[in-house]
Structure formats: C-alpha cells, structure tokens
CSV table of C-alpha atoms in Angstrom, one decimal:
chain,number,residue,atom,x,y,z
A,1,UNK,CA,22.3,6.2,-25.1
A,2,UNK,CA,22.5,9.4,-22.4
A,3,UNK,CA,24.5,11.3,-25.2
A,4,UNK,CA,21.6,11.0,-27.7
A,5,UNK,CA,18.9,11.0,-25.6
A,6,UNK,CA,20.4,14.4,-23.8
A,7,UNK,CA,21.3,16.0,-27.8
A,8,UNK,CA,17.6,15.0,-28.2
A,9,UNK,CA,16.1,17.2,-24.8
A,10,UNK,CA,15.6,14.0,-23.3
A,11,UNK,CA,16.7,13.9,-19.3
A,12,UNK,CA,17.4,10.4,-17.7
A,13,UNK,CA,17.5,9.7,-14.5
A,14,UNK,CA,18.9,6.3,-13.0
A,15,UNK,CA,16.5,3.9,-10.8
A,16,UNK,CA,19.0,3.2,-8.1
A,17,UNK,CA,18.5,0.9,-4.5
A,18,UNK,CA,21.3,2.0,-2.2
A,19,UNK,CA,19.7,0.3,0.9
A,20,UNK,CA,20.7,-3.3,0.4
A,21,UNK,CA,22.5,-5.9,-2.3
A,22,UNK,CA,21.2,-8.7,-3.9
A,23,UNK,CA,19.7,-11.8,-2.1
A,24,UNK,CA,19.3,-15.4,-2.4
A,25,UNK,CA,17.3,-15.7,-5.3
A,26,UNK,CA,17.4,-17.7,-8.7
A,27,UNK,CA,16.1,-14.4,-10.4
A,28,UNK,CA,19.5,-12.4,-9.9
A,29,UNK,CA,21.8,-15.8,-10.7
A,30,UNK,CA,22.4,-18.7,-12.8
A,31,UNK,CA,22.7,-21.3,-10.2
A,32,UNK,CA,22.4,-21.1,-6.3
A,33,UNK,CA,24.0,-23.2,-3.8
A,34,UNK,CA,23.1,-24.5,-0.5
A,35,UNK,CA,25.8,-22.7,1.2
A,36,UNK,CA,25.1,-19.3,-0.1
A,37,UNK,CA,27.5,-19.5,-2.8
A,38,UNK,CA,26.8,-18.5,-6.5
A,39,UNK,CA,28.0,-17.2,-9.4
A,40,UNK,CA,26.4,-13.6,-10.3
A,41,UNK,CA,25.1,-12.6,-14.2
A,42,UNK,CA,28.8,-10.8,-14.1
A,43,UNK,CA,30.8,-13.9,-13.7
A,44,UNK,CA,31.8,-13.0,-10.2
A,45,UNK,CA,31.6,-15.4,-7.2
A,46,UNK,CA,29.4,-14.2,-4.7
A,47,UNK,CA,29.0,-15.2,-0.9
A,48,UNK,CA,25.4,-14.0,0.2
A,49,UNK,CA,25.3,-15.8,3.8
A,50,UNK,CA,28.5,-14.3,4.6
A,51,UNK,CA,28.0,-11.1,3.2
A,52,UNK,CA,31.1,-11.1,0.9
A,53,UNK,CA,30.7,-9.2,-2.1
A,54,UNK,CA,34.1,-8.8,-4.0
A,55,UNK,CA,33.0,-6.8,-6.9
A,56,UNK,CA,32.0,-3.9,-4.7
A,57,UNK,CA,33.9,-4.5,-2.7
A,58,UNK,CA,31.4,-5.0,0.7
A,59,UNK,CA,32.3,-7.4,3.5
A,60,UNK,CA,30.4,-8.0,6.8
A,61,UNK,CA,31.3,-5.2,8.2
A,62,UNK,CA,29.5,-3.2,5.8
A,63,UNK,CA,26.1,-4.6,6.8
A,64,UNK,CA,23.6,-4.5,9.6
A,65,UNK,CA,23.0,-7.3,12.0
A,66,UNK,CA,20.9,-9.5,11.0
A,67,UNK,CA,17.2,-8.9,11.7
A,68,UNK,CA,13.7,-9.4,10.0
A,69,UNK,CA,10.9,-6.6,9.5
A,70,UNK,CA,8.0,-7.5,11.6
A,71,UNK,CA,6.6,-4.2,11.5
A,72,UNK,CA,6.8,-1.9,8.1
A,73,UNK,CA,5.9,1.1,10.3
A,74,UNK,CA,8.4,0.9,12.5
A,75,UNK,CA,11.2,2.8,11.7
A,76,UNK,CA,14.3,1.1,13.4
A,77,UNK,CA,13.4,-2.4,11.9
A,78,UNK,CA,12.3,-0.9,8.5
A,79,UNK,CA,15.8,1.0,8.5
A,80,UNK,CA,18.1,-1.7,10.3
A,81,UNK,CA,16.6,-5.3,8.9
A,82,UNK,CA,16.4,-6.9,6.1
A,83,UNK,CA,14.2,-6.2,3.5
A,84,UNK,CA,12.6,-9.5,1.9
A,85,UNK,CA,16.1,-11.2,2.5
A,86,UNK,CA,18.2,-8.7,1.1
A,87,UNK,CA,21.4,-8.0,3.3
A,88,UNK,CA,21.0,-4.7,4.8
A,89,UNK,CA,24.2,-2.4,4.1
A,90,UNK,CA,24.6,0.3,6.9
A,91,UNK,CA,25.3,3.2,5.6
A,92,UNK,CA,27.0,4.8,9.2
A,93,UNK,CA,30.0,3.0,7.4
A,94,UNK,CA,32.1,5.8,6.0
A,95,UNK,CA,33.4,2.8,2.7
A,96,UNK,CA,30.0,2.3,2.2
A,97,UNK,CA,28.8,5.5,2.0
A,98,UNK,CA,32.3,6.6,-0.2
A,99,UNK,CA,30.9,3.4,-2.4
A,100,UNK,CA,27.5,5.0,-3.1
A,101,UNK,CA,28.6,8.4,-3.6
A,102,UNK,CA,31.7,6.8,-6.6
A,103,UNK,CA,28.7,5.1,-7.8
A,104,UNK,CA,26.4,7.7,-8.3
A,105,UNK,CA,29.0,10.0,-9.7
A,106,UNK,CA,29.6,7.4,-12.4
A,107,UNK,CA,26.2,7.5,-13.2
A,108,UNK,CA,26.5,11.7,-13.4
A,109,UNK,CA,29.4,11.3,-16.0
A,110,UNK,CA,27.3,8.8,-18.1
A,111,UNK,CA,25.2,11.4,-18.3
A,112,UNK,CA,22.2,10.9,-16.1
A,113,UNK,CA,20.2,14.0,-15.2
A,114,UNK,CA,19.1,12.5,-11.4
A,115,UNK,CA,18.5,9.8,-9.7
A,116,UNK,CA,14.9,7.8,-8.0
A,117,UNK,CA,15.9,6.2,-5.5
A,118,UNK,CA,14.4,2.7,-4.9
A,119,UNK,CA,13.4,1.7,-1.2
A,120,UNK,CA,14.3,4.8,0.3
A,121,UNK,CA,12.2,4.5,3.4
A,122,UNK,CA,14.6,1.7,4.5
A,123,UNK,CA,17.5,4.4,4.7
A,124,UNK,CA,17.7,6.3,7.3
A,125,UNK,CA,17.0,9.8,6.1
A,126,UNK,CA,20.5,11.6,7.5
A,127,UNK,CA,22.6,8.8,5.6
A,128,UNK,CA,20.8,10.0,2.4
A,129,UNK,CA,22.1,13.5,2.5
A,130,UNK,CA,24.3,13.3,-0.5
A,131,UNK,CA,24.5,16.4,-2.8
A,132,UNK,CA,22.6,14.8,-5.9
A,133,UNK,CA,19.3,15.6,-7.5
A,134,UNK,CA,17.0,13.0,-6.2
A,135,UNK,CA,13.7,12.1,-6.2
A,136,UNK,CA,12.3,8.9,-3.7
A,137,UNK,CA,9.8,6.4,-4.0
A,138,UNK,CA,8.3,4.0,-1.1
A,139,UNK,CA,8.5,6.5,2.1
A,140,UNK,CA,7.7,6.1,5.8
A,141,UNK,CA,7.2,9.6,6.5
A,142,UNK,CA,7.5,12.2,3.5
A,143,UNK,CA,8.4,14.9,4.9
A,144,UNK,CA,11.8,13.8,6.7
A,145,UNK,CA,13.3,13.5,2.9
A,146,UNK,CA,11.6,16.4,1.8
A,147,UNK,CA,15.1,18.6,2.6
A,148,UNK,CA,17.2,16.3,0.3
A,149,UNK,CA,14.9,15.7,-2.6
A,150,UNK,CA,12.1,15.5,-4.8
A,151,UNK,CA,9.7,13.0,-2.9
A,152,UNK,CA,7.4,10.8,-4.7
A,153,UNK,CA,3.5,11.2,-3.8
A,154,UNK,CA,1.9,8.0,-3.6
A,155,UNK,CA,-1.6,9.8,-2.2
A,156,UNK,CA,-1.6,11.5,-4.8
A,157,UNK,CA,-2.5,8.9,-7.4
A,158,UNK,CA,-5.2,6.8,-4.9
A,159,UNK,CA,-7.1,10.0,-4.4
A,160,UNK,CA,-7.5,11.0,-7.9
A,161,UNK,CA,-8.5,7.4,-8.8
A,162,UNK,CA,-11.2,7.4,-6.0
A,163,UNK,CA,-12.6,10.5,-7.0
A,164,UNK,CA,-12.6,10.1,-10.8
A,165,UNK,CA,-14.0,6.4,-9.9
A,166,UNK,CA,-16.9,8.0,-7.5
A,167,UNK,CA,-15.5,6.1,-4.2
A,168,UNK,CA,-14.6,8.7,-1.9
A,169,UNK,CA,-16.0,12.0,-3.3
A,170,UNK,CA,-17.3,13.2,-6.7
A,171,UNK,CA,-15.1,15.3,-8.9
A,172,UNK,CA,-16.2,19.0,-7.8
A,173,UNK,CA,-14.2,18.2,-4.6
A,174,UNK,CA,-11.1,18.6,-7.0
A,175,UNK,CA,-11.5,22.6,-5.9
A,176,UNK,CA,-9.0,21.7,-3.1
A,177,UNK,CA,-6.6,19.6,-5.5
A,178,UNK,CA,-3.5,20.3,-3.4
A,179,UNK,CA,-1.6,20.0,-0.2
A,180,UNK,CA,-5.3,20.6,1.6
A,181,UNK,CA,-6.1,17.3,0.7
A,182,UNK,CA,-2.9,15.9,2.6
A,183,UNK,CA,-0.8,15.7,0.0
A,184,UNK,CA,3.4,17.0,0.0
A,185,UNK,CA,3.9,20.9,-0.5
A,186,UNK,CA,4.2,21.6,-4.2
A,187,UNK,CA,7.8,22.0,-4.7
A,188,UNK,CA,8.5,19.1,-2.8
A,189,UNK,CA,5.9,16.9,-5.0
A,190,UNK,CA,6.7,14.2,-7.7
A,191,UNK,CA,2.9,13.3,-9.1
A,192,UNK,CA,2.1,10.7,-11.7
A,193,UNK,CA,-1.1,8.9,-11.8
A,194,UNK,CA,0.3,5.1,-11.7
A,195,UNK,CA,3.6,3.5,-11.7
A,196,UNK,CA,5.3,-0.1,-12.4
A,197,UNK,CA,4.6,-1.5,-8.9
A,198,UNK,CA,1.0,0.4,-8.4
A,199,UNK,CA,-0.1,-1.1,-11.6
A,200,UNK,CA,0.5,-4.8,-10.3
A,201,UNK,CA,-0.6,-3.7,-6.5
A,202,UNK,CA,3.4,-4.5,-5.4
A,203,UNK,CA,2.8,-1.6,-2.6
A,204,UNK,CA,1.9,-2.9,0.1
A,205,UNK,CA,0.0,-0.2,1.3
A,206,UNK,CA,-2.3,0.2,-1.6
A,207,UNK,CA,-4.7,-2.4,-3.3
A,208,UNK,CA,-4.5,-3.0,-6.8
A,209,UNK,CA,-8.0,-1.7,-7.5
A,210,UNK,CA,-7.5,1.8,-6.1
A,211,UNK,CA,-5.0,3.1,-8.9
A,212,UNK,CA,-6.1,3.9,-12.2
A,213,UNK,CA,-4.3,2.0,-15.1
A,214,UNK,CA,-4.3,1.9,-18.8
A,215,UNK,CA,-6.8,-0.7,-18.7
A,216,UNK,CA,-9.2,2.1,-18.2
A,217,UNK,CA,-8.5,4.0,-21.1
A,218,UNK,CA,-10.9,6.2,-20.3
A,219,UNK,CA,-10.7,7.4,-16.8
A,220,UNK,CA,-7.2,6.8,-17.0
A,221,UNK,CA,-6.8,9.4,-19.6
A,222,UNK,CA,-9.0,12.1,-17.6
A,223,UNK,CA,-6.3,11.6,-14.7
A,224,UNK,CA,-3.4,12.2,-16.6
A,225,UNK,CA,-5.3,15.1,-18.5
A,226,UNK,CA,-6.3,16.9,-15.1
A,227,UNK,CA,-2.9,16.1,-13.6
A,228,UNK,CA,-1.3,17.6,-16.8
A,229,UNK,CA,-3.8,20.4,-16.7
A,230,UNK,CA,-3.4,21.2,-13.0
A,231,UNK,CA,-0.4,23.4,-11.8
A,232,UNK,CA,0.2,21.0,-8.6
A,233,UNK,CA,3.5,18.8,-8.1
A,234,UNK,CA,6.8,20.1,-9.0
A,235,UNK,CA,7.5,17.0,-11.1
A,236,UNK,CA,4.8,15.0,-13.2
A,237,UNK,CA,5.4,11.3,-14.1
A,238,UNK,CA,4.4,9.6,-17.5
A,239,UNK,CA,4.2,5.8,-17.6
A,240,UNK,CA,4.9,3.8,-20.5
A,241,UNK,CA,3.6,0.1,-20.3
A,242,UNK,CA,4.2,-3.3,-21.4
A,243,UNK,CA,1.0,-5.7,-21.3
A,244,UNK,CA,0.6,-8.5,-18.6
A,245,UNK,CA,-1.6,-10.6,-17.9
A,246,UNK,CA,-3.5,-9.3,-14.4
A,247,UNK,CA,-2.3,-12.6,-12.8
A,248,UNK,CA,1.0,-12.2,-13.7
A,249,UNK,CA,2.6,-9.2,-11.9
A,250,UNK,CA,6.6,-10.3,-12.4
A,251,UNK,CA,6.0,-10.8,-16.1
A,252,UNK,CA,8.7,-8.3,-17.4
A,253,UNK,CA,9.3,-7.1,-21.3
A,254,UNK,CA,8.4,-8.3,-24.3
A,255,UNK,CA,10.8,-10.8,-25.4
A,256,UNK,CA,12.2,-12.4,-28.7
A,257,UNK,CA,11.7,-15.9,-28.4
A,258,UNK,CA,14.6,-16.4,-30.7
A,259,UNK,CA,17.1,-15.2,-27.6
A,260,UNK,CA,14.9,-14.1,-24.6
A,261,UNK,CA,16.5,-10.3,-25.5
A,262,UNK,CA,14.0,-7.4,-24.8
A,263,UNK,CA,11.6,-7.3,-28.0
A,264,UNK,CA,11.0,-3.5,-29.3
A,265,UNK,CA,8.1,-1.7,-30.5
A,266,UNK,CA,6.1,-2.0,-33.3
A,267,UNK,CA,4.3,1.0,-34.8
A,268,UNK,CA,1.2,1.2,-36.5
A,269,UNK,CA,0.2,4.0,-39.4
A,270,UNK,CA,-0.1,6.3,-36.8
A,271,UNK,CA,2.7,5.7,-34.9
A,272,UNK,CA,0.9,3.7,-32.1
A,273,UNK,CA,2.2,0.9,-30.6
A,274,UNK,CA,1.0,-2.4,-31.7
A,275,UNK,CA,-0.4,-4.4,-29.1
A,276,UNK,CA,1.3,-7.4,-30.8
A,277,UNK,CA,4.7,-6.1,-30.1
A,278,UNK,CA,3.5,-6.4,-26.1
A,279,UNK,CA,3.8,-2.7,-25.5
A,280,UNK,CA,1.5,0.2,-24.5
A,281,UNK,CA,3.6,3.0,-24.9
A,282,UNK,CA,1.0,5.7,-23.3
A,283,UNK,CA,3.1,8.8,-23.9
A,284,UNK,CA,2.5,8.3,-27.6
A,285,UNK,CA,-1.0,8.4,-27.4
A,286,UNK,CA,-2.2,11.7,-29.2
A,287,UNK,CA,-4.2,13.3,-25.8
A,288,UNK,CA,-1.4,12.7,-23.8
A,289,UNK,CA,1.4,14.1,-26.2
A,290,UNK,CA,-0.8,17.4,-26.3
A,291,UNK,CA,-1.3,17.3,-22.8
A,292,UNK,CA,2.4,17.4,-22.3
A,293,UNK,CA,2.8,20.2,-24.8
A,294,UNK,CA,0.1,22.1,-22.8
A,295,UNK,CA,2.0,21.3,-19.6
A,296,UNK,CA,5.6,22.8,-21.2
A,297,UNK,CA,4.0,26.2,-22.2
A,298,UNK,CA,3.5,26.9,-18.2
A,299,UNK,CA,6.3,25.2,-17.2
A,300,UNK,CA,8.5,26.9,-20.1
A,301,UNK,CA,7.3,30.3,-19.5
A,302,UNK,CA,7.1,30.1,-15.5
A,303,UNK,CA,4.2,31.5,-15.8
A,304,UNK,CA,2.5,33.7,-12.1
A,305,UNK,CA,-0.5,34.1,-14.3
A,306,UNK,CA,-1.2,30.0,-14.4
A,307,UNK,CA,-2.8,29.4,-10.9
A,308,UNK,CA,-6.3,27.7,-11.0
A,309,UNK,CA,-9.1,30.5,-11.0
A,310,UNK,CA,-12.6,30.2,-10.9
A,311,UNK,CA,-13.4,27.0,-10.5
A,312,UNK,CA,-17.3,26.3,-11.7
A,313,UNK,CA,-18.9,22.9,-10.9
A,314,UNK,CA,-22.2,21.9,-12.6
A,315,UNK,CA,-23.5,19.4,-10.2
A,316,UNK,CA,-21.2,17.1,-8.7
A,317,UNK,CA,-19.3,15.4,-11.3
A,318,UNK,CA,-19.0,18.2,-13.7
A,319,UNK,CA,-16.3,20.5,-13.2
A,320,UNK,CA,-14.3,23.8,-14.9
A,321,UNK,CA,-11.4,26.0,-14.5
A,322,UNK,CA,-9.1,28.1,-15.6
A,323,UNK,CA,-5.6,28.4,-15.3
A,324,UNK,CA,-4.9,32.5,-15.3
A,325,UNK,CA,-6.0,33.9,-17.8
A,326,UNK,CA,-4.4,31.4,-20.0
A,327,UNK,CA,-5.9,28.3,-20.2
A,328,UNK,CA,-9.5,26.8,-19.6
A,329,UNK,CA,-10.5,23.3,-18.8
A,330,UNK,CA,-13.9,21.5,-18.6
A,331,UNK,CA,-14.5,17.4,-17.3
A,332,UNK,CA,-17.3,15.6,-17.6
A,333,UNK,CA,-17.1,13.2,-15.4
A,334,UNK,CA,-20.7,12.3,-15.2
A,335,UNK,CA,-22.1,8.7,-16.5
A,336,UNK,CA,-25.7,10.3,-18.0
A,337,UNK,CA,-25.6,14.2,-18.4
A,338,UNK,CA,-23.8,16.1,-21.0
A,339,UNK,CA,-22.7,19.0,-19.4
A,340,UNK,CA,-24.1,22.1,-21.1
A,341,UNK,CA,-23.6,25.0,-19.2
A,342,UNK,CA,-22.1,28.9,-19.9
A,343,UNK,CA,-19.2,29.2,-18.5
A,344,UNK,CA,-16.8,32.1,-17.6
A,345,UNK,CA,-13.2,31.0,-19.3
A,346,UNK,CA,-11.2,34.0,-18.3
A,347,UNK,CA,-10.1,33.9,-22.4
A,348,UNK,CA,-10.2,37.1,-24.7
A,349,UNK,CA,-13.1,36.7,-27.2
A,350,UNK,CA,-12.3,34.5,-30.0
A,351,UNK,CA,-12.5,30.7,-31.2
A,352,UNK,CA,-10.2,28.3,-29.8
A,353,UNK,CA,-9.3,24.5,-30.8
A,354,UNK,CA,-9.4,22.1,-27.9
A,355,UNK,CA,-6.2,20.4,-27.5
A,356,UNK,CA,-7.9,17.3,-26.6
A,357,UNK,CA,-9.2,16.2,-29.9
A,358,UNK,CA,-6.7,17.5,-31.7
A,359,UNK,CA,-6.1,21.2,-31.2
A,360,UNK,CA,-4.7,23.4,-34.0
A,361,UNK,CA,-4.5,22.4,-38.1
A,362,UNK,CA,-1.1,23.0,-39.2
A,363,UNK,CA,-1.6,25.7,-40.3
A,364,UNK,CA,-3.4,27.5,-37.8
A,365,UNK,CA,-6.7,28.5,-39.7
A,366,UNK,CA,-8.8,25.3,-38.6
A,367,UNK,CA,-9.8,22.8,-35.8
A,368,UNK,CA,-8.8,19.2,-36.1
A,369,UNK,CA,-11.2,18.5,-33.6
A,370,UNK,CA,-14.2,19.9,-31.0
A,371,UNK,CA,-14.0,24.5,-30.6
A,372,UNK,CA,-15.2,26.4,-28.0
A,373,UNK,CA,-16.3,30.3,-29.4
A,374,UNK,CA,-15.6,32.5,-26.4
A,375,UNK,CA,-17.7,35.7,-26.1
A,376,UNK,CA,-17.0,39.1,-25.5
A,377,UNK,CA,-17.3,38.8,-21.8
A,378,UNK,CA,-14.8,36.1,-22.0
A,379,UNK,CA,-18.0,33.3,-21.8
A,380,UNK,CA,-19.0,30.5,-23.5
A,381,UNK,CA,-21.2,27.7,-24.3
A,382,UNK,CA,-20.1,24.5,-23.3
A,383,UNK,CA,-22.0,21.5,-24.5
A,384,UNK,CA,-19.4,18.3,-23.6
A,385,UNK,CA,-20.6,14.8,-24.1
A,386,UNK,CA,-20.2,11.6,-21.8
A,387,UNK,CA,-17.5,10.2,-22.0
A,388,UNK,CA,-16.9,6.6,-23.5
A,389,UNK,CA,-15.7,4.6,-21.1
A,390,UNK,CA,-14.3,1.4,-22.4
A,391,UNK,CA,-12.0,-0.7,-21.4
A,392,UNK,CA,-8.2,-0.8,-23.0
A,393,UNK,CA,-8.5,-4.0,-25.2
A,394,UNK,CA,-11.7,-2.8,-27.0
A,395,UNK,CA,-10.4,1.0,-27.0
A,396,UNK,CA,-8.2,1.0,-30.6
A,397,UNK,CA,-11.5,-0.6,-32.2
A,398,UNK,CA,-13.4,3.0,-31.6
A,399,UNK,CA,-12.4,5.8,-33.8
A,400,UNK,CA,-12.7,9.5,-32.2
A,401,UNK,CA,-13.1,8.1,-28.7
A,402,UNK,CA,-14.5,11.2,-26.3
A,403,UNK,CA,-13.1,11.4,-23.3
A,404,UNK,CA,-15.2,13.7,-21.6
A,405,UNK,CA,-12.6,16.7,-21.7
A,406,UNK,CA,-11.9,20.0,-23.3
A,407,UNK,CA,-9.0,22.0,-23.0
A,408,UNK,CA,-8.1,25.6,-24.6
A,409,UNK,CA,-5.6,27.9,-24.0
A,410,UNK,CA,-4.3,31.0,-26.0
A,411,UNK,CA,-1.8,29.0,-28.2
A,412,UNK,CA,-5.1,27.3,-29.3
A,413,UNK,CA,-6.7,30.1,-30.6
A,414,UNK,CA,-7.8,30.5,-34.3
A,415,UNK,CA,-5.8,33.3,-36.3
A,416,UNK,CA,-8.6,36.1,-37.1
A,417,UNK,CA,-8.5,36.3,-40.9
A,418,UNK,CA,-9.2,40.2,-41.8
C-alpha cells in the first residue's frame, strides 16, 4: 500500500502510541481471564497484571509503578501513571527506548512519510527526542514538544467553530487569525478543523458541541474553506468520515456483514460517496478538492507574496481578504444580509471564476460556476448570498448548495480572447 500510495504523491504517516501497551480489555482480545492472562489477536500469550509481554519483548522492569491519574493536569501523574488501565512503559529504560526507535524505523522502510503520535502528553517530552518527523496530538503544554515536532492545535479548531457559530465573537474578529489569538507559532502548527475523537467529544477537554463536524455541511465547509484559504499552520488536516450514530461514539467502520471485514466505498455518478456504503469521504467533496488545489499553488510555489492583506469586514459577520496579490476571498457568514459591497481585491483587472462553485471550464474560456469582474483599480462588486445552512443528511437532496463563499485567485482568471 506505502509503495503505491507514495508512486501516487500520496504521503502516510503512521498513528503510533509509544506511552503504554494494551490493557485489560475484551476489545484488544478474544478471551480474558481472571488472572490477567489472555491470548492476543496475534496468537501470543499475554500476561497484563504482570506486565509480561513476550512478543516485544517488555517485562516489568520496562514499566512504571503502578499509579492512577487523579489529576490530567498534573504532569508527574499524567506522565508516570496509567492511562485508563494501560501499563505505563518508562521510557528512562534504554531497551525500551531501543524498542521504539527499531519500531519506528520499520515503519520508515515500509515507507511511511512521519509519524502522529497518539497520547503524547503522557511522555515526558525529553524521552520523545528521537530524530523522526513527528507530529503530536493530546498535549499538556504545546510548546515543550514544539523543538521535536509538528504539534497538533486543538484551539485551533474550538475557536474557529465558536466564531463561525456566533458564540464567542463574530467572524470580522478573524483579522487576528493566528498565534494573537493564543494559538502555536506557525511553523510549529498542525491545524484541521475536526478530527476522529473531536467529532465524538473523546477529548476530555472539549465538549462535543464546540467542534464543527460534517453534520453541518454548511459551516463545516466555510471552516475548512477559510482554513484552506488562510496561510496559518504549517500543516493542515483533512478528515475523511464514516457515519455513526451520535450515541454511538466507539462505532468503528463500515462492515460486511458477511465477515465483519471493513466494508469500502461506494461511489455515486459523481464520484461521491454513497451514504449507504457508511462513509463520508469529505476530501471528495468538490469545494474541498478545489480548496486543496488552491492551498497547493502557495504551498508549491512558497509564495512571500501570499500573506493576508487588506482585510475588509462589512459589518460583523461579513468578511474579505486577500492573500498578496494573488488571491481574494469573501464569507458571508451572516443569517439575513447578502453581502453586497465594492471591494478592493488586490487582482489585475479582468474576470475571474470562483473556485468555490466550480472555478475554471476545461478549457479555460468559461465559468462553471459564480465570477467576480475586477476593475481597473483592482475593485469589484461583490454581491454573495446567504448561505444554506442545512444539515448533512438533507444536504445531497439540494443541487448547487451556496455556501456563503467566493474564492479567486490568478489561476482563476478567464483567458482574454483578442
């Protein structure tokens, strides 16, 4: 799979946990005893209570005392105890250190780009120090693991949620989108607008209402536009879904009920997932997939000319920019007004196809969707409807759904026909 995903441009990186090993649960085995005995999914006998784990191998040694988090902010017990009944490895152990590091190297010659690594908050930052591209998810304090890797901002997501949902400020506070909103430094940023466990509320310091989802089509597709759109966060995250029911967070894939093995997408005439083969699959959606295209001519051209300029609000919930003189963008983010203003796009003159609903005709001569004609003095007239905000199930019933944004940039523009 890593040899034609890489011939294809596609990176992996591995979703590792080196804090702790498996615990006493009926979800990682086919039968548990009474005496902490059991027989792993590899056929391997298995020890938990005395920490005897032949496969590796780890033995007691190789583990913390045994201890129980009391408080999650507390950084000896979150680093030192168990985690939900998971044996605790210590990594001051030179064998299990040596054991990580063969590991991960494995996973380099399978042909993994990088790793995220699961948990990291209950590793003591100095024992993570190993000379790997990284990135980490669930951290105590961001910025001690900020000199070993790519760190993963949960902030990031909850803000952008409140503010696209009208909780905590309206959208023209998106001027100071960045680190003055007490987010990571940029290069030190991995962004993304929701994630496996913020979807199903499994982080324990966020609520499951505070995150934007796909069950929002519509504001969830303004958040990934405007984080796709925005040059913050060094790394940007896409999720793909399954569906689940809301009460039942540990669902996991789709399944054929003919051998419980992971069921695959099914695609519709457009090449949508079908919501009877139980997945989303949001980085097929059109908006995103030219989103992402938008995002790669910046990031492919490293451009110093793509840094947010002129940023024009219309009220409070209606909001422009442009990146350089490259790219302009316009959100609507409010429930009544359209938002009909002239606006300074920093664009040479010309007629330009928004990217949003559709961008460019094949052959470069036409819009598939919504233009913007840009003046002279680099102005234009914007007149950008409310957006339709329905939610997820309804959303593939409603044919050229608006989401309340417009995006152009110069790979956008119409050819001039002399």
């Amino acid at each position: 799979m890593s040899r034609i995903c890489n011939d294809a441009g596609v990176r992996l990186y591995a979703d590792v946990n080196l804090n702790h090993m498996a615990s006493l649960s009926t979800a990682y085995y086919s039968s548990v005893s009474t005496n902490g005995v059991v027989r792993s999914s590899l056929n391997r006998t298995v020890n938990i209570t005395d920490y005897h784990y032949p496969g590796v191998p780890f033995t007691k040694s190789d583990f913390h005392k045994f201890c129980i988090i009391n408080n999650s902010v507390h950084a000896h017990e979150v680093r030192n105890c168990q985690k939900s009944g998971h044996p605790d490895l210590n990594h001051a152990q030179h064998g299990v250190k040596e054991k990580m590091i063969l590991m991960l190297n494995h996973f380099l010659k399978m042909g993994v780009a990088g790793f995220r690594i699961d948990a990291a908050k209950h590793v003591w930052p100095k024992d993570m120090k190993v000379r790997f591209k990284l990135s980490f998810s669930s951290i105590l304090d961001p910025t001690e693991y900020t000199p070993i890797g790519v760190v993963t901002e949960y902030l990031y997501a909850v803000k952008l949620a409140n503010i696209i949902n009208a909780k905590s400020a309206p959208l023209a506070s998106l001027i100071n989108w960045g680190p003055a909103m007490g987010f990571l430094s940029h290069q030190y940023a991995l962004v993304f607008v929701d994630s496996h466990d913020t979807q199903r509320g499994l982080v324990s310091e966020l609520s499951p209402d505070r995150v934007l989802t796909h069950k929002e089509r519509t504001k969830y597709v303004i958040a990934n536009v405007f984080m796709l759109a925005h040059p913050f966060g060094r790394l940007k995250r896409i999720m793909s879904s399954y569906h689940y029911f809301d009460g039942d967070v540990n669902r996991g894939a789709p399944r054929v009920s003919t051998d419980d093995s992971i069921r695959g997408p099914e695609f519709d005439a457009n090449y949508q997932c079908t919501r009877a083969s139980g997945w989303v699959c949001e980085h097929r959606w059109s908006v995103i997939l030219n989103m992402i295209s938008f995002a790669n001519y910046f990031n492919g051209r490293n451009l110093r000319d793509g840094s947010v300029m002129y940023f024009q609000a219309n009220g409070p919930n209606q909001i422009a920019f442009c990146r350089g003189h490259t790219a302009f963008v316009a959100i609507n983010n409010d429930s009544e007004r359209i938002f009909s203003k002239k606006l300074y796009t920093s664009l040479p003159p010309g007629t330009y196809c928004d990217v949003i609903t559709g961008g460019l005709a094949p052959n470069s001569d036409g819009c598939l969707g919504r233009h913007l004609l840009v003046d002279e003095q680099s102005y234009a007239q914007l007149q950008l409807p409310v957006a339709s905000h329905v939610k997820f199930t309804y959303a593939h019933r409603i044919t050229n759904l608006n989401y309340g944004v417009l995006i152009v940039y110069v790979e956008s523009k119409l050819r001039e026909i002399h």
